[in-house]
């Protein structure tokens, strides 16, 4: 089903009821014939009457004798186990995809008419859906950089200065950094991928590099020591910072990844205000996804964002294993 729209009102006109939303998702995941998500049999399922509030939504029962379970397109997907209408879920997916810097749970809750807690949960599930399942390996010229999110930013206004702040040690002598480290890999004219990592040591960063960047690619980084260990595998260009400014020689710069960090950080400051370190990777996934699809028209961006709804689950308990623990939330302080 190709559904083209340019505005939110066209979007809402189209997804006017639950039935249309179900049919849209079916067209995205099944090629005409519904497939049982429990056993994936090739047998055509029985059509059955829908249970619950919406009697006209397409519902099925598996025709495989050993299985025989009921299902809809929502079963075993990111939308399963939620009482929120599919229409609201799709509106939320639209909002998260189209917004420039993401949408806070408060704002989402107001826009689609759910509680703030539900808005928070929907946001996190959608972020899980935006995670790349089969990321292709990056190649060509890759800008590599790491940044810090959260923690204290006093006395610092140049981001580079922050990353060279001394590594603090806790009482048990475990090396910890004062902020959450995010490693970013950006392929020129390609995709960006960001990873929350425990520290900036080579033993941590280099395996991520090797898993995501093709050998013999050209790496441009800011000269941070661990990357030097990669010189046997990659051709490495180090761009040295000089008191807050960078001398660039032709295309030897890390401007693109720096630009990406500024989008990520503005989003985290401006939209979310603070992000708990345990959830930061999902925020990174959301920002990666938006950045990687930013040049597409909005209908294509929406289709791309809901493409992976099937087979992804994220339960409320997984999101909040140790609730309540507000002390774990780090405030992101604006650089002054
Ligand atoms: Zn089955």
Short mmCIF file of C-alpha atoms and ligand atoms in Angstrom, two decimals:
data_model
loop_
_atom_site.label_atom_id
_atom_site.label_comp_id
_atom_site.label_asym_id
_atom_site.label_seq_id
_atom_site.Cartn_x
_atom_site.Cartn_y
_atom_site.Cartn_z
CA UNK A 1 0.00 0.00 0.00
CA UNK A 2 1.51 3.25 -1.07
CA UNK A 3 0.17 6.09 0.94
CA UNK A 4 1.43 9.53 0.05
CA UNK A 5 0.88 12.52 2.28
CA UNK A 6 2.47 15.86 2.80
CA UNK A 7 0.73 17.24 5.86
CA UNK A 8 -0.46 16.08 9.26
CA UNK A 9 -4.09 16.66 8.23
CA UNK A 10 -3.70 14.40 5.18
CA UNK A 11 -2.12 11.86 7.47
CA UNK A 12 -4.99 12.03 9.97
CA UNK A 13 -7.61 11.93 7.21
CA UNK A 14 -6.12 8.73 5.91
CA UNK A 15 -5.64 6.95 9.24
CA UNK A 16 -9.18 7.77 10.26
CA UNK A 17 -10.02 4.49 12.00
CA UNK A 18 -8.48 1.37 13.51
CA UNK A 19 -9.30 -0.81 10.52
CA UNK A 20 -7.27 1.37 8.13
CA UNK A 21 -4.29 1.32 10.50
CA UNK A 22 -4.37 -2.47 10.74
CA UNK A 23 -4.64 -2.81 6.98
CA UNK A 24 -1.76 -0.41 6.46
CA UNK A 25 0.52 -2.42 8.76
CA UNK A 26 -0.57 -5.67 7.13
CA UNK A 27 0.45 -4.29 3.76
CA UNK A 28 3.86 -3.39 5.19
CA UNK A 29 4.68 -6.77 6.68
CA UNK A 30 2.69 -9.42 4.77
CA UNK A 31 2.58 -9.90 1.03
CA UNK A 32 -1.17 -10.41 0.80
CA UNK A 33 -1.35 -13.50 3.02
CA UNK A 34 -1.28 -13.09 6.83
CA UNK A 35 1.45 -15.14 8.51
CA UNK A 36 1.02 -16.56 12.01
CA UNK A 37 3.62 -14.86 14.24
CA UNK A 38 3.58 -17.81 16.67
CA UNK A 39 4.65 -20.59 14.31
CA UNK A 40 5.20 -18.84 10.95
CA UNK A 41 3.39 -21.60 9.10
CA UNK A 42 2.87 -21.22 5.37
CA UNK A 43 -0.78 -22.28 5.76
CA UNK A 44 -3.36 -19.59 5.22
CA UNK A 45 -5.00 -18.68 8.55
CA UNK A 46 -8.75 -18.53 9.27
CA UNK A 47 -10.43 -15.17 9.42
CA UNK A 48 -12.19 -14.72 12.74
CA UNK A 49 -14.36 -12.11 14.37
CA UNK A 50 -12.40 -9.47 16.22
CA UNK A 51 -12.61 -9.38 19.98
CA UNK A 52 -12.81 -6.16 21.95
CA UNK A 53 -13.82 -2.62 21.17
CA UNK A 54 -13.15 -2.56 17.44
CA UNK A 55 -15.19 -5.25 15.74
CA UNK A 56 -14.02 -4.52 12.21
CA UNK A 57 -10.28 -4.99 12.63
CA UNK A 58 -8.81 -7.93 10.69
CA UNK A 59 -8.26 -10.89 13.05
CA UNK A 60 -7.07 -14.41 12.38
CA UNK A 61 -6.58 -17.84 13.87
CA UNK A 62 -3.70 -20.04 12.85
CA UNK A 63 -4.78 -23.05 10.74
CA UNK A 64 -1.75 -25.13 11.74
CA UNK A 65 -3.13 -27.87 14.01
CA UNK A 66 -0.27 -27.79 16.49
CA UNK A 67 -0.62 -24.02 16.88
CA UNK A 68 -4.18 -22.78 16.36
CA UNK A 69 -3.54 -19.48 18.15
CA UNK A 70 -5.37 -16.25 17.43
CA UNK A 71 -3.43 -13.26 16.12
CA UNK A 72 -3.62 -9.87 14.44
CA UNK A 73 -0.90 -7.81 12.83
CA UNK A 74 -0.24 -6.32 16.28
CA UNK A 75 0.73 -9.70 17.79
CA UNK A 76 4.45 -10.04 18.53
CA UNK A 77 5.11 -6.49 17.45
CA UNK A 78 6.08 -3.24 19.11
CA UNK A 79 2.35 -2.51 19.46
CA UNK A 80 1.46 -5.68 21.35
CA UNK A 81 0.22 -5.62 24.92
CA UNK A 82 -0.81 -1.97 24.79
CA UNK A 83 -4.36 -0.76 25.24
CA UNK A 84 -3.60 2.35 23.22
CA UNK A 85 -5.33 2.44 19.84
CA UNK A 86 -3.16 1.71 16.83
CA UNK A 87 -4.21 5.04 15.40
CA UNK A 88 -2.53 6.83 18.29
CA UNK A 89 0.58 4.71 17.92
CA UNK A 90 0.88 5.66 14.26
CA UNK A 91 0.32 9.32 15.09
CA UNK A 92 3.10 9.03 17.66
CA UNK A 93 5.39 7.42 15.07
CA UNK A 94 4.58 10.31 12.75
CA UNK A 95 5.41 12.88 15.41
CA UNK A 96 8.71 11.26 16.38
CA UNK A 97 9.78 10.91 12.74
CA UNK A 98 8.82 14.38 11.57
CA UNK A 99 9.97 16.39 14.58
CA UNK A 100 13.42 17.92 14.24
CA UNK A 101 14.65 17.23 17.75
CA UNK A 102 12.30 14.55 18.98
CA UNK A 103 9.16 14.97 21.04
CA UNK A 104 8.93 14.86 24.82
CA UNK A 105 6.54 12.46 26.51
CA UNK A 106 4.56 15.44 27.86
CA UNK A 107 4.05 16.91 24.44
CA UNK A 108 3.31 13.56 22.83
CA UNK A 109 0.75 12.82 25.56
CA UNK A 110 -1.06 16.09 24.82
CA UNK A 111 -1.00 15.61 21.06
CA UNK A 112 -2.35 12.07 20.92
CA UNK A 113 -4.46 12.15 24.08
CA UNK A 114 -2.81 9.71 26.49
CA UNK A 115 -1.28 10.08 29.96
CA UNK A 116 2.30 11.32 30.26
CA UNK A 117 3.39 7.90 31.54
CA UNK A 118 1.87 6.23 28.49
CA UNK A 119 3.48 8.87 26.26
CA UNK A 120 6.85 8.04 27.82
CA UNK A 121 6.35 4.34 27.22
CA UNK A 122 5.22 4.88 23.61
CA UNK A 123 8.25 7.07 22.95
CA UNK A 124 10.66 4.41 24.24
CA UNK A 125 9.00 1.60 22.32
CA UNK A 126 9.14 3.63 19.13
CA UNK A 127 12.81 4.30 19.75
CA UNK A 128 13.35 0.55 20.04
CA UNK A 129 11.60 0.18 16.69
CA UNK A 130 13.89 2.76 15.10
CA UNK A 131 16.96 0.72 15.97
CA UNK A 132 18.68 -0.70 12.91
CA UNK A 133 18.32 -4.47 12.90
CA UNK A 134 20.80 -5.31 10.16
CA UNK A 135 23.14 -2.35 9.99
CA UNK A 136 25.40 -2.48 6.98
CA UNK A 137 29.09 -1.96 7.58
CA UNK A 138 30.32 1.59 7.06
CA UNK A 139 33.00 2.17 4.46
CA UNK A 140 34.81 4.89 2.55
CA UNK A 141 35.65 7.94 4.65
CA UNK A 142 34.42 7.76 8.22
CA UNK A 143 34.46 10.61 10.71
CA UNK A 144 34.93 9.28 14.22
CA UNK A 145 34.40 11.24 17.37
CA UNK A 146 33.18 10.81 20.86
CA UNK A 147 31.12 13.15 22.97
CA UNK A 148 29.82 13.34 26.50
CA UNK A 149 26.21 13.65 27.54
CA UNK A 150 24.98 14.67 30.99
CA UNK A 151 27.13 15.30 34.03
CA UNK A 152 28.81 18.50 34.98
CA UNK A 153 29.69 20.93 32.27
CA UNK A 154 30.84 23.78 34.48
CA UNK A 155 33.86 25.77 33.42
CA UNK A 156 33.73 24.39 29.90
CA UNK A 157 32.32 25.82 26.77
CA UNK A 158 34.25 24.04 24.06
CA UNK A 159 33.11 20.46 23.63
CA UNK A 160 36.64 19.26 22.95
CA UNK A 161 37.77 20.59 26.28
CA UNK A 162 35.19 18.44 28.02
CA UNK A 163 36.46 15.18 26.61
CA UNK A 164 39.97 15.85 27.84
CA UNK A 165 38.81 16.45 31.37
CA UNK A 166 40.63 14.13 33.75
CA UNK A 167 39.16 10.72 34.28
CA UNK A 168 37.80 10.59 37.79
CA UNK A 169 38.22 7.59 40.02
CA UNK A 170 35.65 6.30 42.44
CA UNK A 171 36.60 5.03 45.87
CA UNK A 172 36.85 1.44 44.68
CA UNK A 173 39.33 2.59 42.03
CA UNK A 174 37.08 1.74 39.13
CA UNK A 175 37.76 4.14 36.35
CA UNK A 176 34.67 6.16 35.60
CA UNK A 177 34.12 9.20 33.47
CA UNK A 178 31.99 12.00 34.84
CA UNK A 179 29.61 11.87 31.91
CA UNK A 180 28.10 9.26 29.66
CA UNK A 181 30.31 8.67 26.65
CA UNK A 182 28.83 8.39 23.17
CA UNK A 183 30.95 7.21 20.26
CA UNK A 184 29.87 8.41 16.83
CA UNK A 185 30.77 6.97 13.43
CA UNK A 186 29.68 8.96 10.41
CA UNK A 187 30.25 7.82 6.86
CA UNK A 188 30.67 10.74 4.48
CA UNK A 189 27.57 10.81 2.25
CA UNK A 190 26.27 7.89 4.28
CA UNK A 191 24.88 6.99 7.66
CA UNK A 192 25.71 8.01 11.18
CA UNK A 193 25.72 5.51 14.02
CA UNK A 194 26.17 6.36 17.67
CA UNK A 195 26.95 4.11 20.61
CA UNK A 196 26.76 4.63 24.34
CA UNK A 197 30.05 3.22 25.67
CA UNK A 198 31.36 2.87 29.23
CA UNK A 199 34.56 4.87 28.67
CA UNK A 200 36.90 6.31 26.05
CA UNK A 201 39.59 3.66 26.32
CA UNK A 202 40.92 1.92 23.24
CA UNK A 203 39.84 -1.50 24.52
CA UNK A 204 36.28 -0.19 24.56
CA UNK A 205 36.16 1.88 21.40
CA UNK A 206 38.27 -0.15 19.01
CA UNK A 207 36.04 -3.29 18.95
CA UNK A 208 33.05 -1.08 18.15
CA UNK A 209 35.06 0.45 15.32
CA UNK A 210 36.09 -2.92 13.95
CA UNK A 211 32.52 -4.25 14.09
CA UNK A 212 31.07 -1.28 12.25
CA UNK A 213 33.72 0.03 9.91
CA UNK A 214 35.17 -1.90 6.99
CA UNK A 215 38.90 -2.59 7.12
CA UNK A 216 41.00 -0.26 4.98
CA UNK A 217 38.47 2.55 5.29
CA UNK A 218 39.77 6.04 5.82
CA UNK A 219 39.21 7.20 9.40
CA UNK A 220 39.25 10.85 10.34
CA UNK A 221 39.37 11.51 14.06
CA UNK A 222 40.57 14.27 16.31
CA UNK A 223 43.74 12.51 17.34
CA UNK A 224 42.44 11.04 20.57
CA UNK A 225 44.95 8.38 21.52
CA UNK A 226 42.99 5.08 21.32
CA UNK A 227 42.32 5.51 17.64
CA UNK A 228 46.03 5.30 16.92
CA UNK A 229 45.82 1.59 17.68
CA UNK A 230 43.68 1.22 14.61
CA UNK A 231 46.36 2.39 12.24
CA UNK A 232 47.16 -1.12 11.04
CA UNK A 233 43.56 -1.73 9.99
CA UNK A 234 42.59 1.65 8.66
CA UNK A 235 44.20 4.58 7.00
CA UNK A 236 43.97 7.13 9.72
CA UNK A 237 43.94 10.90 9.55
CA UNK A 238 44.25 12.78 12.79
CA UNK A 239 42.86 16.28 12.99
CA UNK A 240 44.50 18.04 15.87
CA UNK A 241 42.58 20.67 17.74
CA UNK A 242 44.27 23.99 18.44
CA UNK A 243 42.72 25.86 21.38
CA UNK A 244 39.10 25.35 20.50
CA UNK A 245 39.45 25.71 16.77
CA UNK A 246 40.45 23.25 14.11
CA UNK A 247 42.73 23.65 11.19
CA UNK A 248 41.28 21.75 8.27
CA UNK A 249 43.15 20.57 5.23
CA UNK A 250 40.73 19.97 2.37
CA UNK A 251 38.33 17.27 3.46
CA UNK A 252 40.34 16.37 6.55
CA UNK A 253 37.87 17.46 9.19
CA UNK A 254 35.25 16.08 11.52
CA UNK A 255 32.67 18.80 10.87
CA UNK A 256 29.85 16.41 9.98
CA UNK A 257 30.02 14.38 13.15
CA UNK A 258 30.42 17.60 15.16
CA UNK A 259 27.27 18.88 13.47
CA UNK A 260 25.48 15.68 14.39
CA UNK A 261 26.51 16.04 18.04
CA UNK A 262 25.07 19.50 18.11
CA UNK A 263 21.70 18.18 16.86
CA UNK A 264 21.78 15.39 19.44
CA UNK A 265 22.70 17.71 22.28
CA UNK A 266 20.25 20.42 21.33
CA UNK A 267 17.57 17.72 21.25
CA UNK A 268 18.54 16.43 24.66
CA UNK A 269 18.72 19.92 26.19
CA UNK A 270 15.80 21.47 24.36
CA UNK A 271 13.33 18.63 24.17
CA UNK A 272 14.09 16.09 26.83
CA UNK A 273 15.95 18.26 29.40
CA UNK A 274 17.58 15.24 30.93
CA UNK A 275 18.13 11.69 29.80
CA UNK A 276 18.81 8.79 32.09
CA UNK A 277 22.07 7.03 31.08
CA UNK A 278 20.27 3.68 31.00
CA UNK A 279 17.97 4.97 28.25
CA UNK A 280 20.47 7.10 26.34
CA UNK A 281 21.21 4.47 23.68
CA UNK A 282 17.57 4.49 22.61
CA UNK A 283 17.66 8.27 22.27
CA UNK A 284 20.80 7.91 20.17
CA UNK A 285 18.99 5.38 17.96
CA UNK A 286 16.15 7.84 17.50
CA UNK A 287 18.49 10.67 16.52
CA UNK A 288 20.53 8.37 14.24
CA UNK A 289 17.37 7.29 12.46
CA UNK A 290 16.11 10.83 11.93
CA UNK A 291 19.51 12.01 10.70
CA UNK A 292 19.90 9.08 8.31
CA UNK A 293 16.49 9.68 6.75
CA UNK A 294 16.44 13.47 6.89
CA UNK A 295 16.62 13.97 3.12
CA UNK A 296 13.57 11.80 2.39
CA UNK A 297 10.05 13.25 1.95
CA UNK A 298 7.95 12.93 5.11
CA UNK A 299 5.74 10.09 3.88
CA UNK A 300 8.83 8.01 3.05
CA UNK A 301 10.30 8.84 6.45
CA UNK A 302 7.12 7.66 8.17
CA UNK A 303 7.03 4.42 6.16
CA UNK A 304 10.69 3.82 6.99
CA UNK A 305 10.09 4.38 10.71
CA UNK A 306 7.23 1.86 11.04
CA UNK A 307 8.87 -0.68 8.73
CA UNK A 308 10.42 -2.55 11.64
CA UNK A 309 7.41 -2.72 13.96
CA UNK A 310 7.12 -6.51 13.71
CA UNK A 311 9.10 -8.75 16.03
CA UNK A 312 10.28 -5.93 18.31
CA UNK A 313 9.13 -6.04 21.90
CA UNK A 314 9.97 -3.80 24.81
CA UNK A 315 8.01 -4.33 27.98
CA UNK A 316 7.37 -1.66 30.58
CA UNK A 317 9.28 -3.72 33.13
CA UNK A 318 12.33 -3.89 30.88
CA UNK A 319 12.26 -0.13 30.65
CA UNK A 320 11.91 0.40 34.37
CA UNK A 321 13.67 -2.53 36.06
CA UNK A 322 14.44 -0.67 39.27
CA UNK A 323 11.69 1.89 39.55
CA UNK A 324 11.56 4.25 41.32
CA UNK A 325 15.09 5.55 41.15
CA UNK A 326 15.03 9.21 40.15
CA UNK A 327 18.57 9.70 41.48
CA UNK A 328 19.92 7.86 38.46
CA UNK A 329 18.75 10.59 36.16
CA UNK A 330 21.59 12.87 35.24
CA UNK A 331 20.75 16.41 34.47
CA UNK A 332 22.16 17.76 31.29
CA UNK A 333 23.57 21.16 32.17
CA UNK A 334 23.71 23.71 29.44
CA UNK A 335 27.20 24.87 28.61
CA UNK A 336 27.51 28.50 29.53
ZN1 LIG B 1 0.54 -20.59 14.20
#
